[in-house]
CSV table of C-alpha atoms and ligand atoms in Angstrom, one decimal:
chain,number,residue,atom,x,y,z
A,1,UNK,CA,-10.6,24.8,-20.3
A,2,UNK,CA,-8.7,21.6,-21.2
A,3,UNK,CA,-10.4,19.4,-23.7
A,4,UNK,CA,-9.4,16.1,-22.2
A,5,UNK,CA,-8.0,14.8,-19.0
A,6,UNK,CA,-7.0,11.5,-17.2
A,7,UNK,CA,-8.8,10.4,-14.1
A,8,UNK,CA,-6.7,7.8,-12.3
A,9,UNK,CA,-8.1,5.5,-9.7
A,10,UNK,CA,-5.8,4.6,-6.8
A,11,UNK,CA,-5.5,1.0,-5.6
A,12,UNK,CA,-4.2,-0.5,-2.4
A,13,UNK,CA,-2.7,2.9,-1.5
A,14,UNK,CA,-6.1,3.7,-0.1
A,15,UNK,CA,-5.7,1.1,2.5
A,16,UNK,CA,-2.5,2.3,4.1
A,17,UNK,CA,-4.0,4.3,6.9
A,18,UNK,CA,-1.8,7.0,8.4
A,19,UNK,CA,0.9,6.4,5.7
A,20,UNK,CA,-1.6,7.2,3.0
A,21,UNK,CA,-0.5,10.8,2.7
A,22,UNK,CA,3.2,9.8,2.2
A,23,UNK,CA,2.2,7.1,-0.3
A,24,UNK,CA,0.1,9.5,-2.3
A,25,UNK,CA,2.9,12.1,-2.4
A,26,UNK,CA,5.3,9.4,-3.8
A,27,UNK,CA,2.7,8.4,-6.4
A,28,UNK,CA,2.1,11.9,-7.5
A,29,UNK,CA,5.8,12.5,-7.8
A,30,UNK,CA,6.2,9.4,-9.9
A,31,UNK,CA,3.3,10.3,-12.2
A,32,UNK,CA,4.7,13.8,-12.7
A,33,UNK,CA,8.2,12.5,-13.5
A,34,UNK,CA,6.8,9.9,-15.9
A,35,UNK,CA,4.8,12.5,-17.8
A,36,UNK,CA,7.6,14.9,-18.3
A,37,UNK,CA,8.3,13.8,-21.8
A,38,UNK,CA,4.6,14.0,-22.8
A,39,UNK,CA,4.1,17.7,-22.1
A,40,UNK,CA,3.0,20.0,-19.2
A,41,UNK,CA,0.5,18.5,-16.9
A,42,UNK,CA,-1.0,19.4,-13.5
A,43,UNK,CA,-1.3,16.3,-11.3
A,44,UNK,CA,-3.4,16.6,-8.2
A,45,UNK,CA,-5.4,14.2,-6.1
A,46,UNK,CA,-8.8,14.3,-4.4
A,47,UNK,CA,-10.8,11.5,-2.9
A,48,UNK,CA,-8.9,8.5,-4.3
A,49,UNK,CA,-8.8,10.0,-7.7
A,50,UNK,CA,-5.8,11.6,-9.3
A,51,UNK,CA,-6.5,14.3,-11.9
A,52,UNK,CA,-4.0,14.6,-14.7
A,53,UNK,CA,-4.8,17.8,-16.6
A,54,UNK,CA,-2.8,19.1,-19.6
A,55,UNK,CA,-1.7,22.7,-19.1
A,56,UNK,CA,-1.8,23.5,-22.8
A,57,UNK,CA,-2.6,22.1,-26.3
A,58,UNK,CA,1.0,20.8,-26.7
A,59,UNK,CA,0.5,17.7,-24.6
A,60,UNK,CA,0.8,14.3,-26.3
A,61,UNK,CA,-2.2,12.6,-24.8
A,62,UNK,CA,-1.5,9.2,-26.4
A,63,UNK,CA,2.0,9.1,-25.0
A,64,UNK,CA,0.7,10.3,-21.7
A,65,UNK,CA,-1.8,7.5,-21.7
A,66,UNK,CA,0.9,5.0,-22.3
A,67,UNK,CA,2.9,6.5,-19.4
A,68,UNK,CA,0.0,6.6,-17.0
A,69,UNK,CA,-0.9,3.0,-17.7
A,70,UNK,CA,2.5,1.9,-16.4
A,71,UNK,CA,2.6,3.7,-13.1
A,72,UNK,CA,2.4,1.3,-10.2
A,73,UNK,CA,-0.2,2.4,-7.6
A,74,UNK,CA,-2.9,3.2,-10.2
A,75,UNK,CA,-5.5,0.4,-10.5
A,76,UNK,CA,-7.5,1.9,-13.3
A,77,UNK,CA,-7.8,5.0,-15.4
A,78,UNK,CA,-10.1,6.8,-17.8
A,79,UNK,CA,-9.5,9.3,-20.5
A,80,UNK,CA,-12.3,11.8,-20.1
A,81,UNK,CA,-13.8,14.6,-22.1
A,82,UNK,CA,-14.2,17.9,-20.1
A,83,UNK,CA,-17.5,19.9,-20.1
A,84,UNK,CA,-18.6,23.1,-18.5
A,85,UNK,CA,-20.9,22.5,-15.6
A,86,UNK,CA,-24.1,23.1,-17.5
A,87,UNK,CA,-26.5,20.2,-18.1
A,88,UNK,CA,-27.0,20.9,-21.8
A,89,UNK,CA,-23.3,21.2,-22.4
A,90,UNK,CA,-22.6,18.0,-20.6
A,91,UNK,CA,-25.1,16.2,-22.8
A,92,UNK,CA,-23.5,17.6,-26.0
A,93,UNK,CA,-20.0,16.8,-24.8
A,94,UNK,CA,-20.9,13.2,-24.0
A,95,UNK,CA,-22.4,12.7,-27.4
A,96,UNK,CA,-19.4,14.3,-29.2
A,97,UNK,CA,-16.7,12.8,-27.0
A,98,UNK,CA,-18.0,9.2,-27.0
A,99,UNK,CA,-19.4,9.3,-30.5
A,100,UNK,CA,-17.0,6.6,-31.9
A,101,UNK,CA,-17.8,4.2,-29.1
A,102,UNK,CA,-21.6,4.9,-29.2
A,103,UNK,CA,-21.7,4.2,-33.0
A,104,UNK,CA,-20.2,0.7,-32.4
A,105,UNK,CA,-22.6,-0.6,-29.7
A,106,UNK,CA,-26.3,-1.1,-29.3
A,107,UNK,CA,-27.0,-0.9,-25.5
A,108,UNK,CA,-25.7,1.6,-22.9
A,109,UNK,CA,-26.6,3.2,-19.6
A,110,UNK,CA,-25.5,6.5,-18.0
A,111,UNK,CA,-24.2,6.7,-14.4
A,112,UNK,CA,-23.5,10.0,-12.8
A,113,UNK,CA,-21.4,10.9,-9.7
A,114,UNK,CA,-21.8,14.4,-8.3
A,115,UNK,CA,-19.2,15.5,-5.8
A,116,UNK,CA,-20.3,19.1,-6.2
A,117,UNK,CA,-23.5,19.1,-4.2
A,118,UNK,CA,-24.2,22.7,-5.3
A,119,UNK,CA,-24.9,21.5,-8.8
A,120,UNK,CA,-28.6,22.1,-9.3
A,121,UNK,CA,-29.4,18.6,-10.6
A,122,UNK,CA,-29.1,15.4,-8.7
A,123,UNK,CA,-27.2,12.4,-10.1
A,124,UNK,CA,-30.3,10.4,-11.3
A,125,UNK,CA,-31.6,13.5,-13.1
A,126,UNK,CA,-28.3,14.1,-14.8
A,127,UNK,CA,-28.2,10.4,-15.9
A,128,UNK,CA,-31.7,10.6,-17.3
A,129,UNK,CA,-31.1,13.8,-19.2
A,130,UNK,CA,-27.8,12.6,-20.7
A,131,UNK,CA,-29.3,9.2,-21.5
A,132,UNK,CA,-32.3,10.9,-23.2
A,133,UNK,CA,-30.0,13.1,-25.3
A,134,UNK,CA,-27.9,10.3,-26.4
A,135,UNK,CA,-31.0,8.3,-27.5
A,136,UNK,CA,-32.0,11.2,-29.6
A,137,UNK,CA,-28.6,11.6,-31.2
A,138,UNK,CA,-28.0,7.9,-31.7
A,139,UNK,CA,-31.4,6.4,-32.6
A,140,UNK,CA,-29.9,2.9,-33.0
A,141,UNK,CA,-29.2,2.8,-29.2
A,142,UNK,CA,-31.2,1.3,-26.4
A,143,UNK,CA,-30.8,1.6,-22.7
A,144,UNK,CA,-30.0,-1.5,-20.8
A,145,UNK,CA,-29.4,-0.9,-17.1
A,146,UNK,CA,-28.4,-4.5,-16.3
A,147,UNK,CA,-25.9,-5.5,-19.0
A,148,UNK,CA,-25.0,-2.5,-21.1
A,149,UNK,CA,-22.3,-2.8,-23.6
A,150,UNK,CA,-21.0,0.6,-22.5
A,151,UNK,CA,-21.5,2.6,-19.3
A,152,UNK,CA,-21.3,6.3,-20.0
A,153,UNK,CA,-20.0,8.0,-16.8
A,154,UNK,CA,-20.6,11.6,-15.9
A,155,UNK,CA,-18.7,13.1,-13.0
A,156,UNK,CA,-19.7,16.5,-11.8
A,157,UNK,CA,-16.7,17.8,-9.8
A,158,UNK,CA,-15.8,21.2,-8.4
A,159,UNK,CA,-14.4,22.9,-11.5
A,160,UNK,CA,-15.7,20.9,-14.4
A,161,UNK,CA,-17.8,18.0,-15.4
A,162,UNK,CA,-16.2,14.9,-17.0
A,163,UNK,CA,-17.6,12.3,-19.4
A,164,UNK,CA,-16.0,9.0,-20.1
A,165,UNK,CA,-16.6,5.4,-21.0
A,166,UNK,CA,-15.4,2.3,-19.1
A,167,UNK,CA,-12.3,2.6,-17.0
A,168,UNK,CA,-9.2,0.8,-18.3
A,169,UNK,CA,-7.0,-1.4,-16.1
A,170,UNK,CA,-3.9,0.3,-14.7
A,171,UNK,CA,-0.6,-1.3,-13.7
A,172,UNK,CA,-1.8,-2.0,-10.1
A,173,UNK,CA,0.7,-2.6,-7.3
A,174,UNK,CA,2.0,0.2,-5.0
A,175,UNK,CA,4.1,3.2,-5.9
A,176,UNK,CA,7.8,2.6,-6.6
A,177,UNK,CA,9.8,4.2,-3.8
A,178,UNK,CA,7.5,3.3,-1.0
A,179,UNK,CA,9.0,-0.2,-0.5
A,180,UNK,CA,12.7,0.4,0.0
A,181,UNK,CA,15.5,-0.5,-2.4
A,182,UNK,CA,16.7,-3.8,-3.7
A,183,UNK,CA,19.2,-5.0,-6.3
A,184,UNK,CA,18.1,-7.2,-9.2
A,185,UNK,CA,20.7,-9.7,-10.5
A,186,UNK,CA,19.9,-9.2,-14.1
A,187,UNK,CA,20.9,-11.5,-17.0
A,188,UNK,CA,19.7,-11.3,-20.6
A,189,UNK,CA,17.2,-14.2,-20.1
A,190,UNK,CA,13.4,-14.2,-19.8
A,191,UNK,CA,13.2,-14.5,-16.0
A,192,UNK,CA,15.1,-11.8,-14.3
A,193,UNK,CA,13.4,-8.8,-16.0
A,194,UNK,CA,10.1,-10.3,-14.9
A,195,UNK,CA,11.4,-10.7,-11.4
A,196,UNK,CA,12.5,-7.1,-11.4
A,197,UNK,CA,9.1,-5.9,-12.6
A,198,UNK,CA,7.3,-7.9,-10.0
A,199,UNK,CA,9.3,-6.4,-7.1
A,200,UNK,CA,9.0,-2.8,-8.5
A,201,UNK,CA,5.3,-3.5,-8.5
A,202,UNK,CA,5.5,-4.0,-4.8
A,203,UNK,CA,6.9,-0.5,-4.4
A,204,UNK,CA,10.6,-1.5,-4.5
A,205,UNK,CA,13.1,0.9,-6.1
A,206,UNK,CA,15.6,-1.1,-8.3
A,207,UNK,CA,19.3,-1.1,-8.8
A,208,UNK,CA,20.5,-3.6,-11.4
A,209,UNK,CA,23.6,-5.7,-11.2
A,210,UNK,CA,24.9,-7.6,-14.2
A,211,UNK,CA,27.9,-10.0,-14.4
A,212,UNK,CA,29.9,-10.0,-17.6
A,213,UNK,CA,32.9,-12.0,-18.6
A,214,UNK,CA,34.4,-10.3,-21.7
A,215,UNK,CA,35.6,-11.5,-24.1
A,216,UNK,CA,33.7,-14.7,-23.5
A,217,UNK,CA,30.5,-12.5,-23.3
A,218,UNK,CA,30.1,-9.7,-25.7
A,219,UNK,CA,29.4,-6.0,-25.4
A,220,UNK,CA,26.2,-6.8,-27.3
A,221,UNK,CA,25.0,-9.0,-24.5
A,222,UNK,CA,25.4,-6.1,-22.1
A,223,UNK,CA,23.6,-3.8,-24.5
A,224,UNK,CA,20.8,-6.4,-24.6
A,225,UNK,CA,20.5,-6.3,-20.8
A,226,UNK,CA,20.3,-2.5,-21.0
A,227,UNK,CA,17.5,-2.7,-23.5
A,228,UNK,CA,15.6,-5.1,-21.2
A,229,UNK,CA,16.1,-2.6,-18.3
A,230,UNK,CA,14.7,0.2,-20.4
A,231,UNK,CA,11.5,-1.8,-20.7
A,232,UNK,CA,11.4,-2.5,-17.0
A,233,UNK,CA,12.2,1.2,-16.3
A,234,UNK,CA,9.0,2.2,-18.0
A,235,UNK,CA,7.3,0.8,-14.9
A,236,UNK,CA,10.0,1.1,-12.3
A,237,UNK,CA,11.5,4.5,-13.2
A,238,UNK,CA,15.1,5.1,-13.9
A,239,UNK,CA,17.5,2.2,-12.9
A,240,UNK,CA,21.1,2.4,-12.0
A,241,UNK,CA,22.9,-0.3,-14.0
A,242,UNK,CA,26.1,-1.7,-12.6
A,243,UNK,CA,28.2,-4.2,-14.5
A,244,UNK,CA,30.7,-6.4,-12.6
A,245,UNK,CA,33.6,-8.0,-14.5
A,246,UNK,CA,33.7,-11.7,-13.7
A,247,UNK,CA,36.2,-12.9,-16.3
A,248,UNK,CA,39.2,-13.8,-14.1
A,249,UNK,CA,37.1,-15.2,-11.4
A,250,UNK,CA,35.3,-17.5,-13.9
A,251,UNK,CA,38.5,-18.6,-15.5
A,252,UNK,CA,39.9,-19.5,-12.0
A,253,UNK,CA,36.7,-21.5,-11.2
A,254,UNK,CA,36.9,-23.3,-14.5
A,255,UNK,CA,40.6,-24.2,-14.1
A,256,UNK,CA,40.8,-25.0,-10.4
A,257,UNK,CA,37.4,-25.9,-8.9
A,258,UNK,CA,35.6,-29.3,-9.2
A,259,UNK,CA,33.8,-29.2,-12.5
A,260,UNK,CA,30.5,-30.5,-11.3
A,261,UNK,CA,30.3,-27.9,-8.6
A,262,UNK,CA,31.4,-25.0,-10.7
A,263,UNK,CA,27.9,-23.7,-11.4
A,264,UNK,CA,27.0,-23.4,-7.7
A,265,UNK,CA,30.4,-22.0,-6.9
A,266,UNK,CA,29.9,-19.3,-9.5
A,267,UNK,CA,26.5,-18.5,-8.1
A,268,UNK,CA,27.9,-18.1,-4.6
A,269,UNK,CA,30.4,-15.6,-5.9
A,270,UNK,CA,27.6,-13.8,-7.8
A,271,UNK,CA,25.7,-13.4,-4.5
A,272,UNK,CA,28.7,-12.3,-2.6
A,273,UNK,CA,29.6,-9.7,-5.1
A,274,UNK,CA,26.0,-8.5,-5.5
A,275,UNK,CA,25.7,-8.1,-1.8
A,276,UNK,CA,28.8,-5.9,-1.6
A,277,UNK,CA,27.6,-3.7,-4.5
A,278,UNK,CA,24.0,-3.7,-3.1
A,279,UNK,CA,25.1,-2.5,0.3
A,280,UNK,CA,27.2,0.3,-1.2
A,281,UNK,CA,24.1,1.4,-3.2
A,282,UNK,CA,21.9,1.4,-0.1
A,283,UNK,CA,19.9,-1.6,-1.1
A,284,UNK,CA,18.6,-4.0,1.6
A,285,UNK,CA,17.7,-7.1,-0.4
A,286,UNK,CA,18.7,-9.0,-3.6
A,287,UNK,CA,16.3,-10.2,-6.2
A,288,UNK,CA,16.9,-13.1,-8.7
A,289,UNK,CA,14.8,-14.6,-11.4
A,290,UNK,CA,15.2,-18.2,-10.2
A,291,UNK,CA,12.3,-20.7,-10.5
A,292,UNK,CA,12.4,-24.0,-8.6
A,293,UNK,CA,13.7,-26.9,-10.7
A,294,UNK,CA,14.2,-24.9,-13.9
A,295,UNK,CA,17.9,-25.8,-14.2
A,296,UNK,CA,20.5,-27.6,-12.1
A,297,UNK,CA,21.4,-24.5,-10.1
A,298,UNK,CA,17.7,-24.0,-9.2
A,299,UNK,CA,17.1,-27.1,-7.1
A,300,UNK,CA,16.4,-26.7,-3.4
A,301,UNK,CA,19.8,-28.1,-2.6
A,302,UNK,CA,21.6,-25.8,-5.0
A,303,UNK,CA,19.7,-22.8,-3.8
A,304,UNK,CA,20.5,-23.7,-0.2
A,305,UNK,CA,24.2,-23.8,-1.1
A,306,UNK,CA,24.0,-20.5,-2.8
A,307,UNK,CA,22.0,-18.8,-0.1
A,308,UNK,CA,24.4,-20.0,2.5
A,309,UNK,CA,26.7,-17.0,1.6
A,310,UNK,CA,23.9,-14.4,1.7
A,311,UNK,CA,23.4,-12.2,4.7
A,312,UNK,CA,20.7,-10.1,3.0
A,313,UNK,CA,17.2,-11.4,2.1
A,314,UNK,CA,17.2,-12.9,-1.4
A,315,UNK,CA,13.8,-12.5,-3.1
A,316,UNK,CA,12.9,-14.9,-5.8
A,317,UNK,CA,9.4,-13.8,-6.9
A,318,UNK,CA,9.3,-16.5,-9.7
A,319,UNK,CA,10.2,-19.4,-7.5
A,320,UNK,CA,6.8,-21.2,-7.9
A,321,UNK,CA,6.1,-20.1,-11.5
A,322,UNK,CA,6.0,-22.2,-14.6
A,323,UNK,CA,7.8,-20.9,-17.7
A,324,UNK,CA,4.5,-20.3,-19.4
A,325,UNK,CA,3.4,-18.0,-16.6
A,326,UNK,CA,6.6,-16.1,-16.9
A,327,UNK,CA,6.4,-15.8,-20.6
A,328,UNK,CA,2.9,-14.2,-20.3
A,329,UNK,CA,4.4,-11.4,-18.2
A,330,UNK,CA,7.3,-11.1,-20.7
A,331,UNK,CA,4.6,-10.3,-23.4
A,332,UNK,CA,2.8,-7.9,-21.1
A,333,UNK,CA,5.9,-5.9,-20.4
A,334,UNK,CA,7.3,-6.3,-23.9
A,335,UNK,CA,10.6,-8.0,-23.0
A,336,UNK,CA,10.0,-11.3,-24.8
A,337,UNK,CA,11.5,-10.4,-28.2
A,338,UNK,CA,14.6,-9.0,-26.6
A,339,UNK,CA,15.1,-11.8,-24.1
A,340,UNK,CA,15.1,-14.5,-26.8
A,341,UNK,CA,17.9,-12.8,-28.7
A,342,UNK,CA,20.8,-15.3,-28.6
A,343,UNK,CA,23.8,-13.9,-26.7
A,344,UNK,CA,26.1,-15.7,-24.3
A,345,UNK,CA,25.6,-15.0,-20.6
A,346,UNK,CA,28.3,-15.6,-18.0
A,347,UNK,CA,26.2,-18.5,-16.7
A,348,UNK,CA,26.2,-20.2,-20.1
A,349,UNK,CA,30.0,-20.1,-20.7
A,350,UNK,CA,32.2,-22.9,-19.3
A,351,UNK,CA,29.1,-24.9,-18.2
A,352,UNK,CA,30.0,-28.3,-16.8
A,353,UNK,CA,28.7,-31.4,-18.7
A,354,UNK,CA,27.2,-32.9,-15.5
A,355,UNK,CA,26.4,-30.2,-12.9
A,356,UNK,CA,25.6,-31.6,-9.5
A,357,UNK,CA,21.9,-31.1,-9.0
A,358,UNK,CA,22.0,-31.9,-5.3
A,359,UNK,CA,25.3,-30.3,-4.1
A,360,UNK,CA,26.3,-30.7,-0.5
A,361,UNK,CA,27.4,-27.6,1.2
A,362,UNK,CA,30.5,-29.1,2.8
A,363,UNK,CA,31.9,-30.2,-0.5
A,364,UNK,CA,31.0,-26.9,-2.2
A,365,UNK,CA,32.8,-25.0,0.6
A,366,UNK,CA,36.0,-27.1,0.3
A,367,UNK,CA,35.8,-27.1,-3.5
A,368,UNK,CA,35.9,-23.3,-3.4
A,369,UNK,CA,39.1,-23.3,-1.4
A,370,UNK,CA,41.0,-24.1,-4.6
A,371,UNK,CA,40.9,-20.5,-5.6
A,372,UNK,CA,41.7,-17.3,-3.8
A,373,UNK,CA,38.1,-16.1,-3.5
A,374,UNK,CA,38.5,-13.0,-1.5
A,375,UNK,CA,41.2,-11.6,-3.8
A,376,UNK,CA,39.3,-12.4,-7.0
A,377,UNK,CA,36.2,-10.8,-5.5
A,378,UNK,CA,38.1,-7.6,-4.7
A,379,UNK,CA,39.5,-7.7,-8.3
A,380,UNK,CA,36.0,-7.9,-9.7
A,381,UNK,CA,34.6,-5.2,-7.4
A,382,UNK,CA,37.5,-2.9,-8.4
A,383,UNK,CA,36.2,-2.8,-12.0
A,384,UNK,CA,32.6,-1.8,-11.9
A,385,UNK,CA,30.9,0.0,-14.7
A,386,UNK,CA,28.0,2.2,-13.9
A,387,UNK,CA,25.4,3.9,-16.0
A,388,UNK,CA,21.8,5.0,-15.6
A,389,UNK,CA,19.0,3.4,-17.7
A,390,UNK,CA,16.2,5.8,-18.4
A,391,UNK,CA,12.6,4.8,-19.2
B,1,ATP,P1,17.2,-15.7,-16.6
B,1,ATP,O1,16.1,-16.0,-17.6
B,1,ATP,O2,16.8,-14.6,-15.7
B,1,ATP,O3,18.5,-15.5,-17.3
B,1,ATP,P2,17.7,-18.4,-16.1
B,1,ATP,O4,16.5,-19.3,-16.1
B,1,ATP,O5,18.5,-18.4,-17.4
B,1,ATP,O6,17.3,-17.0,-15.7
B,1,ATP,P3,20.1,-18.7,-14.7
B,1,ATP,O7,20.9,-18.4,-15.9
B,1,ATP,O8,20.5,-19.9,-13.9
B,1,ATP,O9,18.6,-18.9,-15.0
B,1,ATP,O10,20.1,-17.6,-13.7
B,1,ATP,C1,19.3,-17.5,-12.5
B,1,ATP,C2,19.3,-16.1,-12.0
B,1,ATP,O11,20.6,-15.7,-11.7
B,1,ATP,C3,18.8,-15.1,-13.0
B,1,ATP,O12,17.4,-15.0,-13.0
B,1,ATP,C4,19.4,-13.8,-12.6
B,1,ATP,O13,18.7,-13.3,-11.5
B,1,ATP,C5,20.8,-14.3,-12.1
B,1,ATP,N1,21.8,-14.2,-13.1
B,1,ATP,C6,22.1,-15.1,-14.1
B,1,ATP,N2,23.1,-14.7,-14.9
B,1,ATP,C7,23.4,-13.4,-14.5
B,1,ATP,C8,24.3,-12.4,-14.9
B,1,ATP,N3,25.1,-12.6,-16.0
B,1,ATP,N4,24.3,-11.3,-14.2
B,1,ATP,C9,23.5,-11.1,-13.1
B,1,ATP,N5,22.6,-12.0,-12.7
B,1,ATP,C10,22.6,-13.2,-13.4
B,2,MG,MG1,20.1,-16.9,-17.7
């Protein structure tokens, strides 16, 4: 008998009607993959609950908890003690397993769920028995059925009974892989990793595209992006990371295009190149970390000029977010400290003194004619660097 298991509560997945089976299969596959490095587990689902049961004593339960808490599609989870299906043993296991928590509080209640209707005691009887036993063992405790500090939950299932305290929040969202595939344009900044995480949360599998202009941008800047992707991959699963060399293209834009339009011109080339790579990778949308009004290239007019070259949908999940809201998620997904490391990005080299904040498409298009765009694009696309980023 295992000592301890995880009970995962499924979220929105439960609402998907006929697709539910397929969604659940993807979720179980994702959970199994994410747990590989924590030991051997059996992962099965029944009635909107996924059971994660270690197969032997070698499992790292703390690591497993971290992994499980980052799987999209799980709204909540509990680490639970396992007991044989015997009322006295359930009482003893509850007292022992929850001892630390029970010592710290003064009010509690017990709730029981019994999915095994063969079990000789009904739920209220189990709750009363366990409650009584805990009161004996922890005399400082009182029962408060309305506002308890801790709700002790007993679940009597087919094979075993489980005891646990309050459920912890899971990552929410829907399972990665059920929402198609999209390419995140990733820089080393605060925004794009958050945008990537948000779309993965909606079930989207990610490919990452990064533009680098060596020697103006350094290898360390690329390494930084990789470390950011590692953080995102803890939620999104492994991510293919493709670096596109933009050096010559950027030099040409700097030397030949109207300076005040160079930012928006560069962004148009980023989108063109990203679309080509994305299509080859089987992606059907692009994602950026743009937020309206944050910088000159993120006004409505500038975005319109950039979008004019796109034929795929471009998702900008942060478009209406304040920086402070973005930073909150950076802390949550642990990207903040990496993002603020100071490295040059291709967007921050050769920046014009006075970028046009309200560019007009017609002038952008003619300004772009100063360089041989198609040839430069092919040159960049001929030198892709690809690697996998693992969680
Ligand atoms: P971020 O914090 O994500 O860097 P930002 O506020 O600095 O965003 P910009 O530098 O204007 O804004 O970039 C806007 C978006 O363009 C980024 O969120 C990202 O999606 C994309 N982008 C910027 N630089 C790069 C790059 N070097 N490679 C790939 N995509 C990039
Ligand atoms: Mg940036």
